[in-house]
CSV table of C-alpha atoms in Angstrom, one decimal:
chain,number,residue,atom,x,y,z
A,1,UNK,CA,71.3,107.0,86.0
A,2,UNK,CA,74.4,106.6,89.1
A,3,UNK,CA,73.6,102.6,89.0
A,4,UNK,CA,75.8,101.3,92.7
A,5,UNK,CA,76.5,97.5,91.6
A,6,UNK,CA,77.4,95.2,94.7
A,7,UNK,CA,79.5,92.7,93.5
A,8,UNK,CA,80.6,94.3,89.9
A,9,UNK,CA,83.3,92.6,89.4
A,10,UNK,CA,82.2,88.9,89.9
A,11,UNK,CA,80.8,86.6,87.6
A,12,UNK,CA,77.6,88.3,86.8
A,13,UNK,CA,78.2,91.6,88.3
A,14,UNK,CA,81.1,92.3,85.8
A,15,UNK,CA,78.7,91.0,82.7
A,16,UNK,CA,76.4,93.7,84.3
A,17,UNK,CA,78.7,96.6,85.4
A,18,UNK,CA,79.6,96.7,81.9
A,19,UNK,CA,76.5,96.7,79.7
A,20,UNK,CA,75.0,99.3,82.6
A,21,UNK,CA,78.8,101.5,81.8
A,22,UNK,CA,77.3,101.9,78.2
A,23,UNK,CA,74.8,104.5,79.1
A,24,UNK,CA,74.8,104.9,82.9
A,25,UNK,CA,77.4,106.1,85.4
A,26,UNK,CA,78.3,102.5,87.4
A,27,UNK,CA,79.7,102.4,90.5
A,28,UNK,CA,81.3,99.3,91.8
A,29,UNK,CA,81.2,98.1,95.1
A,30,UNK,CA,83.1,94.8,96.1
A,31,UNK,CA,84.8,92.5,98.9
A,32,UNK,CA,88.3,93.7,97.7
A,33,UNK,CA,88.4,95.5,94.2
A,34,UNK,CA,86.3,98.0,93.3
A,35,UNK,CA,85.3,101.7,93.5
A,36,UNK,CA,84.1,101.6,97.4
A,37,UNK,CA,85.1,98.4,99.7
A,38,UNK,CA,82.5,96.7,101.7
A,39,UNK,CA,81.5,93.8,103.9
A,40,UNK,CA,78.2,92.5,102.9
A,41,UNK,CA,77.6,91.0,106.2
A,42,UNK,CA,78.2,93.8,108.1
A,43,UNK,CA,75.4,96.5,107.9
A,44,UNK,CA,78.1,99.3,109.3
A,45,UNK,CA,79.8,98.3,106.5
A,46,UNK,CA,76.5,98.8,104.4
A,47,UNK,CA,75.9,101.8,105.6
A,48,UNK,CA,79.9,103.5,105.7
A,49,UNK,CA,79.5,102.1,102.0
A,50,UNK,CA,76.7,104.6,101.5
A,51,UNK,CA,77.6,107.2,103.1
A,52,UNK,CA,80.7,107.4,100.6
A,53,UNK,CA,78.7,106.7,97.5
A,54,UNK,CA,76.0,109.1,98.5
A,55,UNK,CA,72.7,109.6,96.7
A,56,UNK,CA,72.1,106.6,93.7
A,57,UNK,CA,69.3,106.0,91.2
A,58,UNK,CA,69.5,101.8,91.1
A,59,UNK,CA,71.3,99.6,93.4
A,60,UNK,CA,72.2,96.6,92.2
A,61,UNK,CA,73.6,93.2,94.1
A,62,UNK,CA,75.2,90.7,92.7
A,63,UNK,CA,76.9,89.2,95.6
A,64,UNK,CA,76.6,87.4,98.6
A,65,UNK,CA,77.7,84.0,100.4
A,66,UNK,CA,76.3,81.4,101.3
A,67,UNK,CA,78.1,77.5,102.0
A,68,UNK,CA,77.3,74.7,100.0
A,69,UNK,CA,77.8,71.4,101.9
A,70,UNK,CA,75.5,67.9,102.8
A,71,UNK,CA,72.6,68.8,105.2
A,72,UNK,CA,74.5,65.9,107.2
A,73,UNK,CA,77.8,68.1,107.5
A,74,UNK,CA,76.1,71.5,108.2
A,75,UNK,CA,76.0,72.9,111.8
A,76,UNK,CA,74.5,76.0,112.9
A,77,UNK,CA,77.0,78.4,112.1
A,78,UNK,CA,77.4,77.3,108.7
A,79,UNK,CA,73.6,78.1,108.1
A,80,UNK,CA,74.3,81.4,109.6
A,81,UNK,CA,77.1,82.5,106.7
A,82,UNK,CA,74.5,82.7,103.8
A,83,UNK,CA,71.9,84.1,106.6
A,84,UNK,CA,74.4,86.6,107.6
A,85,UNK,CA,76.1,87.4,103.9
A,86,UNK,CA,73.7,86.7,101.2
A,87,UNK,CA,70.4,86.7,103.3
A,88,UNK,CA,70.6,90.1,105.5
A,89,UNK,CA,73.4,91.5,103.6
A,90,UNK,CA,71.0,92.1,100.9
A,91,UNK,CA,68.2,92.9,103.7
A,92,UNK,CA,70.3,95.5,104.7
A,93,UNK,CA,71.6,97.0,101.8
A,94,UNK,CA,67.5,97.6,101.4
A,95,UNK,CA,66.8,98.8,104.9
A,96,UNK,CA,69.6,101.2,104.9
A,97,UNK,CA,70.3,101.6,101.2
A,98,UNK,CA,66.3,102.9,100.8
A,99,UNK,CA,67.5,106.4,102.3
A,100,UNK,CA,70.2,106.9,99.6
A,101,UNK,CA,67.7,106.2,96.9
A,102,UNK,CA,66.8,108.8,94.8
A,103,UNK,CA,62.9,109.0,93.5
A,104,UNK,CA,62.0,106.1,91.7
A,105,UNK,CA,64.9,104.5,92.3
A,106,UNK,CA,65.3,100.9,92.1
A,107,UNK,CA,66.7,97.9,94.1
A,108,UNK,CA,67.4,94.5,92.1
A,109,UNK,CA,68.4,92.0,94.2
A,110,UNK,CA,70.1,88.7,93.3
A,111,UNK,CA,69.4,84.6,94.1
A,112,UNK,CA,69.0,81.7,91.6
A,113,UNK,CA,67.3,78.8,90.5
A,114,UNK,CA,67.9,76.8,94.1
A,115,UNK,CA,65.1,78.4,95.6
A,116,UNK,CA,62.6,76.8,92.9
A,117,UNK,CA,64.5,74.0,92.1
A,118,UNK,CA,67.5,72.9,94.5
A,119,UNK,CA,69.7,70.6,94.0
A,120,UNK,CA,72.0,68.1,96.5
A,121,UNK,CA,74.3,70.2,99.1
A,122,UNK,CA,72.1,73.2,98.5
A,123,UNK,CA,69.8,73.4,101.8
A,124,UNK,CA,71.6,76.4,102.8
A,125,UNK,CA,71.4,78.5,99.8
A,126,UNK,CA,68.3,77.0,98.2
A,127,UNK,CA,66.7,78.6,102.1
A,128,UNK,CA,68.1,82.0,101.6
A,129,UNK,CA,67.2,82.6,97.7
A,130,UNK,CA,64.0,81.9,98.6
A,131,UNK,CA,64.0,84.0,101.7
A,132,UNK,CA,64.3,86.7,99.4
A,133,UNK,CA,62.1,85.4,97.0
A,134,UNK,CA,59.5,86.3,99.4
A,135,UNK,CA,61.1,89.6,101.2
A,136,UNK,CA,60.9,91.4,97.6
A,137,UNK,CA,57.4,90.5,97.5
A,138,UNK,CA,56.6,92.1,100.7
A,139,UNK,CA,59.1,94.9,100.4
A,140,UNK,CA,57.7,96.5,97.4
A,141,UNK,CA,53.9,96.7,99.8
A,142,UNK,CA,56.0,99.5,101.9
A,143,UNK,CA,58.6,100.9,100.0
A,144,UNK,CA,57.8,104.5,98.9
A,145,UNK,CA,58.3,105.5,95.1
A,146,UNK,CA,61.5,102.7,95.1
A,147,UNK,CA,61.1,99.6,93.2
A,148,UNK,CA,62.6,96.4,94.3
A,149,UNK,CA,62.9,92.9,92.2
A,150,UNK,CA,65.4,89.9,92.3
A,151,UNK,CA,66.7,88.2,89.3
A,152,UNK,CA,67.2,84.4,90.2
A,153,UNK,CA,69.3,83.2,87.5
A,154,UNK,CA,69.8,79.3,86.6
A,155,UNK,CA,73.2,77.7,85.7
A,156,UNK,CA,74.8,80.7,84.1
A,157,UNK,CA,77.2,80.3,81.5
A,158,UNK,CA,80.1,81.6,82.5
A,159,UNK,CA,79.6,79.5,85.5
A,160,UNK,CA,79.4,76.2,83.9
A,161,UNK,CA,83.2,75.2,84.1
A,162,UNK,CA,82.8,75.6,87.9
A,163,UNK,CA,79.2,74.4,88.4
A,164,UNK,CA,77.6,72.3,86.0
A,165,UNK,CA,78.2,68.9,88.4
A,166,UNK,CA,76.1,70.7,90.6
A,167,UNK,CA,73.3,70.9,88.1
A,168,UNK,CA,72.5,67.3,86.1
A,169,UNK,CA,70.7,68.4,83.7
A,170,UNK,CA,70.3,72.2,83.4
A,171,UNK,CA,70.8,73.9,80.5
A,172,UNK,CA,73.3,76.8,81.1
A,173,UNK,CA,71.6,80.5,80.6
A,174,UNK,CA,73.7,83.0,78.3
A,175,UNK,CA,75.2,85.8,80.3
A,176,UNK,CA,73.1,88.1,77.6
A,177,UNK,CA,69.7,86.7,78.9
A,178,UNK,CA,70.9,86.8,82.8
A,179,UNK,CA,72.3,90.6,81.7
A,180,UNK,CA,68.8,91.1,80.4
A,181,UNK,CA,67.2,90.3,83.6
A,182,UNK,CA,69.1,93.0,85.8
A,183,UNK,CA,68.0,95.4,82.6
A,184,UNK,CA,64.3,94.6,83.2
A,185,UNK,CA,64.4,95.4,86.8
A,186,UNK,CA,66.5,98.5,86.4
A,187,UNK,CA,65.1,100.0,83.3
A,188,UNK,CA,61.8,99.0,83.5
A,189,UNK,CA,58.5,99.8,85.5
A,190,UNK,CA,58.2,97.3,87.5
A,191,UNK,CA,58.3,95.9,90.9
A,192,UNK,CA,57.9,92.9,93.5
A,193,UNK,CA,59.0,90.8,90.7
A,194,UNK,CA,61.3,87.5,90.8
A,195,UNK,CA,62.6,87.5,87.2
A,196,UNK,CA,63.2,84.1,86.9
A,197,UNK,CA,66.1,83.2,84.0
A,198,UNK,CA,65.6,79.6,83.9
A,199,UNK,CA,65.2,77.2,81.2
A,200,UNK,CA,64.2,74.0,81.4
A,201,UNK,CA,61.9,74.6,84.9
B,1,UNK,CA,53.1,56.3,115.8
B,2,UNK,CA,54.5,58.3,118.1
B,3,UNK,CA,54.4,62.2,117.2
B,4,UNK,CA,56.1,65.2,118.9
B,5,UNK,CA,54.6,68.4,118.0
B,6,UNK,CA,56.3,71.7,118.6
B,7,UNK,CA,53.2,74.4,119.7
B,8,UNK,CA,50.6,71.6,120.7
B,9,UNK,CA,49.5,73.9,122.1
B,10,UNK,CA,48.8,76.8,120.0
B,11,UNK,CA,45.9,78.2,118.0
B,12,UNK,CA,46.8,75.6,115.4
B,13,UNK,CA,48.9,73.2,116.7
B,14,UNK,CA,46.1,72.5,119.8
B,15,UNK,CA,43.9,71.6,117.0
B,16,UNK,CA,46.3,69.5,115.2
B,17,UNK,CA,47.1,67.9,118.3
B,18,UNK,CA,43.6,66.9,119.2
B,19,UNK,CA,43.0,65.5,115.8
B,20,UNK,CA,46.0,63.4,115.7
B,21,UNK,CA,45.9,62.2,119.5
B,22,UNK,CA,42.6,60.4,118.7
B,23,UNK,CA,44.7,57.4,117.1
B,24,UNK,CA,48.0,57.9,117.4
B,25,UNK,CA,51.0,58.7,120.8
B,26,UNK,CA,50.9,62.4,120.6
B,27,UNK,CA,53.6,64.1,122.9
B,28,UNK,CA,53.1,68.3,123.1
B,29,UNK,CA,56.4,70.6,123.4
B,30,UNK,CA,55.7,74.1,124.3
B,31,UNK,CA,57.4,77.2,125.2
B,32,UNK,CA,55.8,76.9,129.3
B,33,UNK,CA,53.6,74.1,128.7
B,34,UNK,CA,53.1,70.8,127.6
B,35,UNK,CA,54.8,67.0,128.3
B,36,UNK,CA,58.1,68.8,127.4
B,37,UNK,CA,59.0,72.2,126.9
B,38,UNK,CA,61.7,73.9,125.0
B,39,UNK,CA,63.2,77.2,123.6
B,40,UNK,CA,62.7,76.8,119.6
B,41,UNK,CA,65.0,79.7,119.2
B,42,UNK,CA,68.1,77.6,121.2
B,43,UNK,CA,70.0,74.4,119.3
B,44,UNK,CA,70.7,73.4,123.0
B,45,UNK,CA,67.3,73.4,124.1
B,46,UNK,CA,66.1,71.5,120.9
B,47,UNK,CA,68.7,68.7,121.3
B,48,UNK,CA,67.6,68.3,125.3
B,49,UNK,CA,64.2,68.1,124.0
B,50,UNK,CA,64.8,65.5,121.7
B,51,UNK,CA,67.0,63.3,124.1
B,52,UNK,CA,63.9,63.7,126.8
B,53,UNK,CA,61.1,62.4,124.1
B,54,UNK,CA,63.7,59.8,122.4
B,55,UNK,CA,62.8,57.6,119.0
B,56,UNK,CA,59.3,59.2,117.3
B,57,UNK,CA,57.8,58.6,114.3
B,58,UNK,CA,56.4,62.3,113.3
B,59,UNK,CA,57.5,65.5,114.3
B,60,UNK,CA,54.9,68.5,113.4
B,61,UNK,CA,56.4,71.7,114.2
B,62,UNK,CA,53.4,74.6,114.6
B,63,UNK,CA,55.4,76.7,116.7
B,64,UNK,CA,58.1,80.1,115.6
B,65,UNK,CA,57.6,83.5,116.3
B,66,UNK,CA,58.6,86.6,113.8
B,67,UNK,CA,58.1,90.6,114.4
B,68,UNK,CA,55.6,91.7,112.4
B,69,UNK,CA,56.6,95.9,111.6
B,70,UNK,CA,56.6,98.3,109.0
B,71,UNK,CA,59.7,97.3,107.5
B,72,UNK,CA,60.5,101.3,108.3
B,73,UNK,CA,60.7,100.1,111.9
B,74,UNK,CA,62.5,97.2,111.8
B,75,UNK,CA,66.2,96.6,113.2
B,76,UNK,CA,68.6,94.7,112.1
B,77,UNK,CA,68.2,91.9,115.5
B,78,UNK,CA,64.2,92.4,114.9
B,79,UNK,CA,64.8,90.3,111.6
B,80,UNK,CA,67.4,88.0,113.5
B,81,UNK,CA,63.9,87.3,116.2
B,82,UNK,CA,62.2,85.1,112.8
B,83,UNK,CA,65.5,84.4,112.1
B,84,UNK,CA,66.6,82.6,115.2
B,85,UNK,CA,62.8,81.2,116.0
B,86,UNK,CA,61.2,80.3,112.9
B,87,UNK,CA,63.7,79.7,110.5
B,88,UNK,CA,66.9,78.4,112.3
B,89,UNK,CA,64.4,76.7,114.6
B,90,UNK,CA,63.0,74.9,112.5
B,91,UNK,CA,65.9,73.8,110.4
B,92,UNK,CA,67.8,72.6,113.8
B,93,UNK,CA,64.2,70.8,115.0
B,94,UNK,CA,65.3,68.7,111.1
B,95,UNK,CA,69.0,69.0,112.0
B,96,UNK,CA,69.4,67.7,115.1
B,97,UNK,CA,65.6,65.8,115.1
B,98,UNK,CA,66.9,63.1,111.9
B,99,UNK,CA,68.6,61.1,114.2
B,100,UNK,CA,65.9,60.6,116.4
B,101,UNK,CA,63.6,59.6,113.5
B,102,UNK,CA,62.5,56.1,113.2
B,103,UNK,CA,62.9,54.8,109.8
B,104,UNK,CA,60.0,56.6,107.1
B,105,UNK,CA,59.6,59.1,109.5
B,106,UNK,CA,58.3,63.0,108.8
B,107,UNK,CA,59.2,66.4,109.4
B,108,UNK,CA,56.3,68.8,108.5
B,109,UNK,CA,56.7,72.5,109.1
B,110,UNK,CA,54.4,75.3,109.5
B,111,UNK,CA,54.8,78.5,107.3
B,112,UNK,CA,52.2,81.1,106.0
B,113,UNK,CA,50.1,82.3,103.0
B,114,UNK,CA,52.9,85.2,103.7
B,115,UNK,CA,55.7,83.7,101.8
B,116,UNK,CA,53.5,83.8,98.4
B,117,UNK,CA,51.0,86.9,99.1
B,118,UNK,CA,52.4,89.3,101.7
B,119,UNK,CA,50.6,92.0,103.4
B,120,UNK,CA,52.1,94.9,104.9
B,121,UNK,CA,54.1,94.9,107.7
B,122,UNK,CA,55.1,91.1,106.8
B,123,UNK,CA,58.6,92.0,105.1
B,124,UNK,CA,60.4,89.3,108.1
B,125,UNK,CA,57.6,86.9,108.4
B,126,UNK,CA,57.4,86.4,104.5
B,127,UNK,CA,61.2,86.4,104.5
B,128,UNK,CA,61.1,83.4,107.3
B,129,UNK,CA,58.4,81.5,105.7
B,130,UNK,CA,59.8,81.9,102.2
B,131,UNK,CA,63.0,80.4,103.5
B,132,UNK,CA,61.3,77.3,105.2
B,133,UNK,CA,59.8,76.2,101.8
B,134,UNK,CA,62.9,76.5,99.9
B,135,UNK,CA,64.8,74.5,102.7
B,136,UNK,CA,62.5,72.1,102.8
B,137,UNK,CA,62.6,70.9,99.0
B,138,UNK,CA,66.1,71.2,99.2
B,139,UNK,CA,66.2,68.7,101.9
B,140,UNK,CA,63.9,66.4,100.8
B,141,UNK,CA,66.4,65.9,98.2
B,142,UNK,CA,69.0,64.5,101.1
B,143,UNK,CA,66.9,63.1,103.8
B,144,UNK,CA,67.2,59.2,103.8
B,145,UNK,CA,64.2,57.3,104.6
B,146,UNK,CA,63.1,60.5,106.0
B,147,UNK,CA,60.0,62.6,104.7
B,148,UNK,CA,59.7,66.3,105.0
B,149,UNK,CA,57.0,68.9,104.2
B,150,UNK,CA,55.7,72.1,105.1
B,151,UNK,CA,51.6,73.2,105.5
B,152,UNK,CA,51.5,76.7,104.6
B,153,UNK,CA,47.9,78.1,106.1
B,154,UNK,CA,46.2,81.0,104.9
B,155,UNK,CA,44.5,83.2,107.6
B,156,UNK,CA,43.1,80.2,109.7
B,157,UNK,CA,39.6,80.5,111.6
B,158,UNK,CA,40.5,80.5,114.3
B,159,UNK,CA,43.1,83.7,114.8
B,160,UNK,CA,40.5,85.6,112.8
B,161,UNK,CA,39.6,87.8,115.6
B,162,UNK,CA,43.5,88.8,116.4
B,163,UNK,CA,44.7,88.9,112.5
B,164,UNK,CA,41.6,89.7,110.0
B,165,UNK,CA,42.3,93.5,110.0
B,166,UNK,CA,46.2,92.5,108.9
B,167,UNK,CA,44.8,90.3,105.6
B,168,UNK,CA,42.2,92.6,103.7
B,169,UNK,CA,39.8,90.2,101.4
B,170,UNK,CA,41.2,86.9,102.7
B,171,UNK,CA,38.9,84.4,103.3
B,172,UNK,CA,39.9,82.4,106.0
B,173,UNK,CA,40.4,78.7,106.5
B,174,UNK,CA,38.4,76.5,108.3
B,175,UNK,CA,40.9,74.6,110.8
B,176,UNK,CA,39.5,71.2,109.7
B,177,UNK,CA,41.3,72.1,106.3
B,178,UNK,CA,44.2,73.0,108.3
B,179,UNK,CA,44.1,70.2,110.6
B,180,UNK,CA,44.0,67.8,107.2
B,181,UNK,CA,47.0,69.7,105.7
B,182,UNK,CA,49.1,68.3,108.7
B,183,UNK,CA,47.4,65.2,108.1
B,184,UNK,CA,48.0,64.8,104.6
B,185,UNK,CA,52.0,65.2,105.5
B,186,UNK,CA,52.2,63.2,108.7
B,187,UNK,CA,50.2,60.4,107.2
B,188,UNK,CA,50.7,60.6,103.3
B,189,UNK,CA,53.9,59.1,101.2
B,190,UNK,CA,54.4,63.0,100.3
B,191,UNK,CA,57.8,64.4,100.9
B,192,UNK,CA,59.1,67.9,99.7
B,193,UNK,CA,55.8,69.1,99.2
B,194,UNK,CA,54.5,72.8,100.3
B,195,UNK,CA,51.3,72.0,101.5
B,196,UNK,CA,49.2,74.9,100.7
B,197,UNK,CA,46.0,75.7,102.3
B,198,UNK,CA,44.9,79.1,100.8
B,199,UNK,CA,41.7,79.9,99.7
B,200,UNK,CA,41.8,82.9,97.4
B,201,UNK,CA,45.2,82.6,95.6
């Protein structure tokens, strides 16, 4: 399979680019490293992105933005980075990406355990995981021999250093499990699914 | 108490209205009509509102538009139409609306059976409405003093005649059980709770 990861070389994505290098031909797509450039929140920048890449078999995002601060201290705009980055970015990447898609082809999206379970300073991005949450489930009613799921992972481990203040009381998911979530949605049959890595929710 | 409630005028919220106006202050804000009107869709017009109706007690929001398409069809700004209305909205009518709450005050927010069982055409609707329930248990978790909750209807009686062909083997809701899921927020000790009137999921 060509497999185009979005966000290969973060935290996840890298964890995923390179147990999908093993046996597929990965393509990664990023903010500022990677094989092709792109701006999440810009669909031209979606679509020049696909036009270079061409023709794909999976599409996989693990990136997107989205600002963590007290409801209190958000305004408007600050709502409208996550809407704009992680929220339509990944919209769009499905709206245009869908016509780069070979046959059963998959998208697998990416959110996290703040849509089922939030936590303080997370209005923001809890709202846009679970926007998406729902989009995959009405996505895969239309979309024509392509799959599409989301893997909403909790408090990953190789996120724990940065993050685990956050989270009181989660228990951190090894990168394997999360890794095996993206390898459900990519290798397997199905579709409309939230694969939900959590544990202890 | 003294409520405010966005689409008092609508197919559910004229309902809600007329239920709730038989014991408490009930103040109606509407698009053209109503004691106040306003443009959900515009922070400005939401903030004038609020500084016209001063302190309340409850505000019920029934109101926010979204383009139902084949997610073929849709644009980028036709997802940006829920986005702006439904969503953003009703996260400004919380953001800007807390500081006109008296103390153990509600928000309670309208969604859809959408954001859990989609039908076609629904891939921005479901997005929207998927979005409002993750926000609002996110917030609950900051809101002081404040509660917040959201009644997610299935396909209510009373827009049967506009909507039935849209929701194959739903069975609708009778807008008494509607009227009490508004009821059950506004008046309860609830908060963070997705109020859920289905009746075949």
């Amino acid at each position: 399979m060509k497999i185009l990861i979005i966000g290969g070389n973060g935290t996840i994505g890298s964890k995923v680019s390179a147990h999908f290098a093993k046996k597929h031909e990965v393509i990664i797509a990023g903010r500022t490293s990677g094989d092709v450039t792109l701006d999440m929140a810009d669909s031209d920048s979606v679509k020049a992105m696909f036009e270079k890449v061409g023709k794909v078999d999976a599409v996989v995002c693990t990136a997107g933005d989205a600002k963590w601060a007290n409801f209190d201290d958000l305004t408007e705009d600050d709502f409208y980075i996550g809407i704009k980055s992680k929220l339509m970015g990944q919209v769009n990447l499905v709206r245009i990406g869908k016509d780069y898609m070979n046959p059963n082809g998959s998208f697998t999206l990416s959110t996290g355990i703040l849509a089922d379970h939030p936590v303080l300073m997370t209005t923001s991005p809890a709202m846009v995981n679970g926007a998406i949450h729902s989009f995959v489930k009405a996505a895969c009613l239309e979309l024509s021999n392509i799959r599409i799921n989301v893997v909403s992972s909790g408090l990953v481990e190789d996120a724990v250093e940065h993050y685990e203040a956050y989270f009181p009381g989660h228990n951190p998911i090894p990168m394997t499990k999360v890794v095996n979530g993206f390898v459900k949605s990519v290798e397997g049959g199905g579709t409309g699914e939230i694969i939900r890595m959590y544990d202890n929710s």
